[in-house]
PDB file of C-alpha atoms in Angstrom:
ATOM      1  CA  MET W   1     -32.744 -98.442 -13.802  1.00  0.00           C
ATOM      2  CA  LEU W   2     -36.478 -98.487 -13.770  1.00  0.00           C
ATOM      3  CA  ASP W   3     -36.628 -95.038 -11.421  1.00  0.00           C
ATOM      4  CA  ALA W   4     -33.930 -93.454 -14.096  1.00  0.00           C
ATOM      5  CA  ALA W   5     -36.143 -94.915 -17.550  1.00  0.00           C
ATOM      6  CA  ARG W   6     -38.857 -93.034 -15.795  1.00  0.00           C
ATOM      7  CA  GLU W   7     -37.083 -89.695 -15.494  1.00  0.00           C
ATOM      8  CA  LEU W   8     -35.945 -89.996 -18.780  1.00  0.00           C
ATOM      9  CA  PHE W   9     -39.355 -90.792 -20.515  1.00  0.00           C
ATOM     10  CA  ASP W  10     -40.982 -87.741 -18.398  1.00  0.00           C
ATOM     11  CA  SER W  11     -38.826 -85.422 -19.435  1.00  0.00           C
ATOM     12  CA  GLN W  12     -37.405 -86.403 -22.796  1.00  0.00           C
ATOM     13  CA  GLY W  13     -40.333 -88.853 -24.322  1.00  0.00           C
ATOM     14  CA  TYR W  14     -40.455 -91.974 -25.414  1.00  0.00           C
ATOM     15  CA  GLN W  15     -38.658 -91.306 -29.033  1.00  0.00           C
ATOM     16  CA  GLY W  16     -36.280 -88.868 -27.416  1.00  0.00           C
ATOM     17  CA  THR W  17     -35.000 -91.447 -24.945  1.00  0.00           C
ATOM     18  CA  THR W  18     -32.060 -94.404 -25.659  1.00  0.00           C
ATOM     19  CA  ILE W  19     -31.576 -96.948 -24.181  1.00  0.00           C
ATOM     20  CA  ARG W  20     -27.403 -95.822 -23.808  1.00  0.00           C
ATOM     21  CA  GLU W  21     -29.424 -92.588 -21.989  1.00  0.00           C
ATOM     22  CA  ILE W  22     -31.146 -94.923 -19.689  1.00  0.00           C
ATOM     23  CA  ALA W  23     -27.661 -97.005 -18.530  1.00  0.00           C
ATOM     24  CA  ARG W  24     -25.879 -94.136 -18.034  1.00  0.00           C
ATOM     25  CA  HIS W  25     -28.422 -92.354 -15.939  1.00  0.00           C
ATOM     26  CA  ALA W  26     -28.861 -95.381 -14.018  1.00  0.00           C
ATOM     27  CA  GLY W  27     -24.803 -95.603 -13.712  1.00  0.00           C
ATOM     28  CA  VAL W  28     -24.629 -99.252 -15.483  1.00  0.00           C
ATOM     29  CA  ALA W  29     -23.337-100.575 -18.639  1.00  0.00           C
ATOM     30  CA  VAL W  30     -25.425-100.510 -21.795  1.00  0.00           C
ATOM     31  CA  GLY W  31     -25.073-104.543 -21.441  1.00  0.00           C
ATOM     32  CA  SER W  32     -26.727-104.656 -18.103  1.00  0.00           C
ATOM     33  CA  VAL W  33     -30.129-102.843 -19.576  1.00  0.00           C
ATOM     34  CA  PHE W  34     -30.185-106.045 -22.363  1.00  0.00           C
ATOM     35  CA  THR W  35     -29.426-108.093 -20.158  1.00  0.00           C
ATOM     36  CA  ASN W  36     -33.010-107.368 -18.118  1.00  0.00           C
ATOM     37  CA  PHE W  37     -34.903-106.374 -20.874  1.00  0.00           C
ATOM     38  CA  ALA W  38     -35.450-106.938 -24.258  1.00  0.00           C
ATOM     39  CA  SER W  39     -36.129-102.963 -25.855  1.00  0.00           C
ATOM     40  CA  LYS W  40     -36.974 -99.715 -24.941  1.00  0.00           C
ATOM     41  CA  GLY W  41     -41.034-100.346 -24.948  1.00  0.00           C
ATOM     42  CA  GLU W  42     -40.458-103.089 -23.272  1.00  0.00           C
ATOM     43  CA  ILE W  43     -38.650-100.797 -20.001  1.00  0.00           C
ATOM     44  CA  LEU W  44     -41.579 -98.655 -20.812  1.00  0.00           C
ATOM     45  CA  SER W  45     -43.682-101.268 -20.164  1.00  0.00           C
ATOM     46  CA  GLN W  46     -42.622-101.959 -16.911  1.00  0.00           C
ATOM     47  CA  VAL W  47     -42.374 -98.786 -15.716  1.00  0.00           C
ATOM     48  CA  MET W  48     -45.474 -98.429 -16.476  1.00  0.00           C
ATOM     49  CA  ALA W  49     -46.631-101.811 -14.349  1.00  0.00           C
ATOM     50  CA  ALA W  50     -44.821-100.320 -11.646  1.00  0.00           C
ATOM     51  CA  ARG W  51     -46.656 -97.022 -11.466  1.00  0.00           C
ATOM     52  CA  LEU W  52     -50.618 -98.530 -11.968  1.00  0.00           C
ATOM     53  CA  ASP W  53     -50.215-101.295  -9.424  1.00  0.00           C
ATOM     54  CA  GLY W  54     -51.041 -99.146  -6.837  1.00  0.00           C
ATOM     55  CA  LEU W  55     -53.849 -97.050  -8.689  1.00  0.00           C
ATOM     56  CA  TYR W  56     -55.211-100.174 -10.013  1.00  0.00           C
ATOM     57  CA  ALA W  57     -55.703-101.720  -6.323  1.00  0.00           C
ATOM     58  CA  GLU W  58     -57.519 -98.182  -5.309  1.00  0.00           C
ATOM     59  CA  LEU W  59     -59.739 -98.819  -7.905  1.00  0.00           C
ATOM     60  CA  ASP W  60     -60.238-102.585  -7.265  1.00  0.00           C
ATOM     61  CA  ARG W  61     -61.680-101.001  -4.026  1.00  0.00           C
ATOM     62  CA  VAL W  62     -63.495 -98.089  -5.315  1.00  0.00           C
ATOM     63  CA  VAL W  63     -65.496 -99.210  -8.779  1.00  0.00           C
ATOM     64  CA  PRO W  64     -67.821-101.655  -7.509  1.00  0.00           C
ATOM     65  CA  HIS W  65     -69.047 -98.451  -5.272  1.00  0.00           C
ATOM     66  CA  ILE W  66     -69.525 -96.014  -8.063  1.00  0.00           C
ATOM     67  CA  ARG W  67     -73.277 -94.957  -8.675  1.00  0.00           C
ATOM     68  CA  GLY W  68     -74.530 -93.827 -11.462  1.00  0.00           C
ATOM     69  CA  THR W  69     -75.448 -94.835 -15.050  1.00  0.00           C
ATOM     70  CA  THR W  70     -73.108 -96.621 -17.791  1.00  0.00           C
ATOM     71  CA  ALA W  71     -71.987 -93.079 -18.461  1.00  0.00           C
ATOM     72  CA  ASP W  72     -71.597 -91.788 -15.324  1.00  0.00           C
ATOM     73  CA  ARG W  73     -69.294 -95.096 -13.818  1.00  0.00           C
ATOM     74  CA  LEU W  74     -67.180 -94.420 -17.065  1.00  0.00           C
ATOM     75  CA  ARG W  75     -66.234 -90.567 -16.891  1.00  0.00           C
ATOM     76  CA  SER W  76     -65.707 -91.639 -12.675  1.00  0.00           C
ATOM     77  CA  ILE W  77     -63.459 -94.381 -13.775  1.00  0.00           C
ATOM     78  CA  PHE W  78     -61.697 -92.026 -16.732  1.00  0.00           C
ATOM     79  CA  GLY W  79     -61.476 -89.100 -13.932  1.00  0.00           C
ATOM     80  CA  VAL W  80     -59.370 -91.135 -11.875  1.00  0.00           C
ATOM     81  CA  PHE W  81     -57.338 -92.191 -14.310  1.00  0.00           C
ATOM     82  CA  PHE W  82     -56.296 -88.405 -15.351  1.00  0.00           C
ATOM     83  CA  ALA W  83     -56.247 -87.328 -11.601  1.00  0.00           C
ATOM     84  CA  PHE W  84     -53.351 -89.997 -11.293  1.00  0.00           C
ATOM     85  CA  GLU W  85     -51.809 -89.559 -14.451  1.00  0.00           C
ATOM     86  CA  ALA W  86     -51.687 -85.783 -14.499  1.00  0.00           C
ATOM     87  CA  THR W  87     -48.502 -85.192 -12.074  1.00  0.00           C
ATOM     88  CA  ARG W  88     -46.501 -87.689 -15.004  1.00  0.00           C
ATOM     89  CA  SER W  89     -48.693 -86.978 -17.931  1.00  0.00           C
ATOM     90  CA  LYS W  90     -45.191 -86.750 -20.168  1.00  0.00           C
ATOM     91  CA  LEU W  91     -44.567 -89.906 -19.172  1.00  0.00           C
ATOM     92  CA  PHE W  92     -48.473 -91.400 -20.186  1.00  0.00           C
ATOM     93  CA  LEU W  93     -47.536 -89.510 -23.243  1.00  0.00           C
ATOM     94  CA  SER W  94     -44.267 -91.762 -23.462  1.00  0.00           C
ATOM     95  CA  HIS W  95     -46.447 -94.881 -22.773  1.00  0.00           C
ATOM     96  CA  ILE W  96     -49.339 -93.945 -25.726  1.00  0.00           C
ATOM     97  CA  ALA W  97     -46.479 -92.946 -28.188  1.00  0.00           C
ATOM     98  CA  ALA W  98     -45.031 -96.547 -27.555  1.00  0.00           C
ATOM     99  CA  ALA W  99     -47.710 -98.001 -29.421  1.00  0.00           C
ATOM    100  CA  TYR W 100     -46.999 -96.853 -32.329  1.00  0.00           C
ATOM    101  CA  ASP W 101     -43.414 -98.285 -32.097  1.00  0.00           C
ATOM    102  CA  TRP W 102     -44.088-101.110 -34.696  1.00  0.00           C
ATOM    103  CA  THR W 103     -40.397-102.626 -33.986  1.00  0.00           C
ATOM    104  CA  LEU W 104     -41.748-103.546 -30.172  1.00  0.00           C
ATOM    105  CA  PRO W 105     -41.129-106.915 -28.668  1.00  0.00           C
ATOM    106  CA  ALA W 106     -44.290-109.048 -28.005  1.00  0.00           C
ATOM    107  CA  THR W 107     -43.376-109.059 -24.231  1.00  0.00           C
ATOM    108  CA  ALA W 108     -44.092-104.432 -24.148  1.00  0.00           C
ATOM    109  CA  ARG W 109     -47.065-103.962 -23.303  1.00  0.00           C
ATOM    110  CA  PRO W 110     -48.056-100.260 -24.739  1.00  0.00           C
ATOM    111  CA  PHE W 111     -50.916 -98.145 -24.068  1.00  0.00           C
ATOM    112  CA  GLY W 112     -54.583 -99.909 -25.152  1.00  0.00           C
ATOM    113  CA  THR W 113     -53.391-103.674 -24.075  1.00  0.00           C
ATOM    114  CA  ASN W 114     -53.342-102.972 -20.200  1.00  0.00           C
ATOM    115  CA  GLN W 115     -55.945-105.732 -19.777  1.00  0.00           C
ATOM    116  CA  ARG W 116     -56.914-104.476 -16.089  1.00  0.00           C
ATOM    117  CA  LEU W 117     -58.112-100.908 -17.810  1.00  0.00           C
ATOM    118  CA  ILE W 118     -59.760-103.039 -20.370  1.00  0.00           C
ATOM    119  CA  ASP W 119     -61.488-105.341 -17.999  1.00  0.00           C
ATOM    120  CA  LEU W 120     -62.988-102.535 -15.813  1.00  0.00           C
ATOM    121  CA  LEU W 121     -64.268-100.873 -18.626  1.00  0.00           C
ATOM    122  CA  ARG W 122     -65.752-103.914 -19.686  1.00  0.00           C
ATOM    123  CA  ASP W 123     -67.236-105.071 -16.558  1.00  0.00           C
ATOM    124  CA  CYS W 124     -68.586-101.432 -16.247  1.00  0.00           C
ATOM    125  CA  LEU W 125     -70.366-102.337 -19.784  1.00  0.00           C
ATOM    126  CA  ALA W 126     -71.572-105.707 -18.694  1.00  0.00           C
ATOM    127  CA  LYS W 127     -73.327-103.807 -15.723  1.00  0.00           C
ATOM    128  CA  GLY W 128     -74.865-101.553 -18.284  1.00  0.00           C
ATOM    129  CA  VAL W 129     -76.380-104.093 -20.797  1.00  0.00           C
ATOM    130  CA  ALA W 130     -77.735-106.016 -17.733  1.00  0.00           C
ATOM    131  CA  ASP W 131     -79.104-102.727 -16.559  1.00  0.00           C
ATOM    132  CA  GLY W 132     -80.498-102.197 -19.739  1.00  0.00           C
ATOM    133  CA  GLU W 133     -78.405 -99.086 -20.576  1.00  0.00           C
ATOM    134  CA  VAL W 134     -76.037-100.647 -22.900  1.00  0.00           C
ATOM    135  CA  ASP W 135     -77.865-102.113 -26.329  1.00  0.00           C
ATOM    136  CA  PRO W 136     -76.771-105.754 -25.846  1.00  0.00           C
ATOM    137  CA  ALA W 137     -76.061-106.349 -29.935  1.00  0.00           C
ATOM    138  CA  ARG W 138     -73.572-103.800 -29.364  1.00  0.00           C
ATOM    139  CA  ASP W 139     -70.292-105.657 -29.456  1.00  0.00           C
ATOM    140  CA  ILE W 140     -68.227-104.738 -26.271  1.00  0.00           C
ATOM    141  CA  GLN W 141     -64.743-104.653 -27.435  1.00  0.00           C
ATOM    142  CA  ASP W 142     -65.388-102.022 -30.277  1.00  0.00           C
ATOM    143  CA  ILE W 143     -66.781 -99.796 -27.568  1.00  0.00           C
ATOM    144  CA  ILE W 144     -63.733-100.578 -25.714  1.00  0.00           C
ATOM    145  CA  ASP W 145     -61.643 -99.683 -27.994  1.00  0.00           C
ATOM    146  CA  VAL W 146     -63.557 -96.335 -28.796  1.00  0.00           C
ATOM    147  CA  LEU W 147     -63.140 -95.028 -25.318  1.00  0.00           C
ATOM    148  CA  LEU W 148     -60.040 -95.988 -25.499  1.00  0.00           C
ATOM    149  CA  ALA W 149     -58.726 -94.294 -28.025  1.00  0.00           C
ATOM    150  CA  ALA W 150     -61.369 -91.179 -27.222  1.00  0.00           C
ATOM    151  CA  TYR W 151     -58.717 -90.998 -23.453  1.00  0.00           C
ATOM    152  CA  GLY W 152     -55.625 -91.664 -25.207  1.00  0.00           C
ATOM    153  CA  TRP W 153     -56.904 -88.395 -28.070  1.00  0.00           C
ATOM    154  CA  THR W 154     -57.519 -86.573 -25.062  1.00  0.00           C
ATOM    155  CA  TYR W 155     -53.518 -86.429 -24.094  1.00  0.00           C
ATOM    156  CA  ARG W 156     -53.037 -84.432 -26.982  1.00  0.00           C
ATOM    157  CA  LEU W 157     -54.407 -81.509 -25.335  1.00  0.00           C
ATOM    158  CA  VAL W 158     -51.508 -81.800 -22.938  1.00  0.00           C
ATOM    159  CA  VAL W 159     -49.016 -80.741 -25.628  1.00  0.00           C
ATOM    160  CA  THR W 160     -51.233 -78.340 -27.504  1.00  0.00           C
ATOM    161  CA  HIS W 161     -52.552 -76.844 -24.508  1.00  0.00           C
ATOM    162  CA  GLY W 162     -50.743 -77.468 -21.759  1.00  0.00           C
ATOM    163  CA  ALA W 163     -54.270 -79.278 -20.229  1.00  0.00           C
ATOM    164  CA  ASP W 164     -54.393 -80.083 -16.650  1.00  0.00           C
ATOM    165  CA  ALA W 165     -56.598 -83.083 -15.317  1.00  0.00           C
ATOM    166  CA  LYS W 166     -59.526 -80.950 -14.379  1.00  0.00           C
ATOM    167  CA  ALA W 167     -59.554 -79.882 -18.318  1.00  0.00           C
ATOM    168  CA  MET W 168     -59.254 -83.332 -19.363  1.00  0.00           C
ATOM    169  CA  THR W 169     -61.427 -84.964 -17.384  1.00  0.00           C
ATOM    170  CA  GLU W 170     -64.018 -82.266 -18.902  1.00  0.00           C
ATOM    171  CA  VAL W 171     -63.191 -82.855 -22.244  1.00  0.00           C
ATOM    172  CA  MET W 172     -63.596 -87.056 -21.462  1.00  0.00           C
ATOM    173  CA  ASP W 173     -67.072 -86.114 -20.122  1.00  0.00           C
ATOM    174  CA  ARG W 174     -68.206 -85.264 -23.478  1.00  0.00           C
ATOM    175  CA  ARG W 175     -66.548 -88.157 -25.628  1.00  0.00           C
ATOM    176  CA  VAL W 176     -67.857 -90.428 -23.028  1.00  0.00           C
ATOM    177  CA  ALA W 177     -71.508 -88.479 -23.600  1.00  0.00           C
ATOM    178  CA  LEU W 178     -71.085 -89.155 -27.385  1.00  0.00           C
ATOM    179  CA  ILE W 179     -69.644 -92.723 -27.157  1.00  0.00           C
ATOM    180  CA  ALA W 180     -72.864 -93.527 -25.169  1.00  0.00           C
ATOM    181  CA  GLU W 181     -75.688 -92.241 -27.509  1.00  0.00           C
ATOM    182  CA  GLY W 182     -74.277 -95.102 -29.560  1.00  0.00           C
ATOM    183  CA  PHE W 183     -74.666 -97.827 -27.496  1.00  0.00           C
ATOM    184  CA  ARG W 184     -77.846 -97.326 -25.744  1.00  0.00           C
ATOM    185  CA  PRO W 185     -81.029 -99.290 -26.462  1.00  0.00           C
ATOM    186  CA  ARG W 186     -83.032 -98.116 -29.484  1.00  0.00           C
TER     187      ARG W 186
END
């Protein structure tokens, strides 16, 4: 079911995919889908979680070795994400779209709720505070929210311009620089 859902979300988008189509594509009854998942959003959450396990294992290995300023480390982290999602950017757009589905059950984990990414950003910013590069008076969660908003918004370039990972990374690099201006000590 998850393979079928991944293919459909990647080709038809979140809104364009129905549970009935997922069941048909997987060769199972619709009831079988609901036996395993409470909603389409929960299915997408499982698809994304399965995809991201390998990425986070690699990031856990690499991130402690990333050097440079806080802004440089943030750019590197987002660059890794753009490179990873480049092969399935439409699937990631589905993940972002699900964040705006107000009918999602609490078990769904749409874009912006990924605790591993939030923790990566929090750790990077905490190191920035310790290094004197991030104003300790700034609310770290606000900075994380702005970074995630910029990251998600950058994916619109896939739709509007057919952007690839390199183009999105260049845009995000500029956005990180702007955000960093706001969190630097004065």
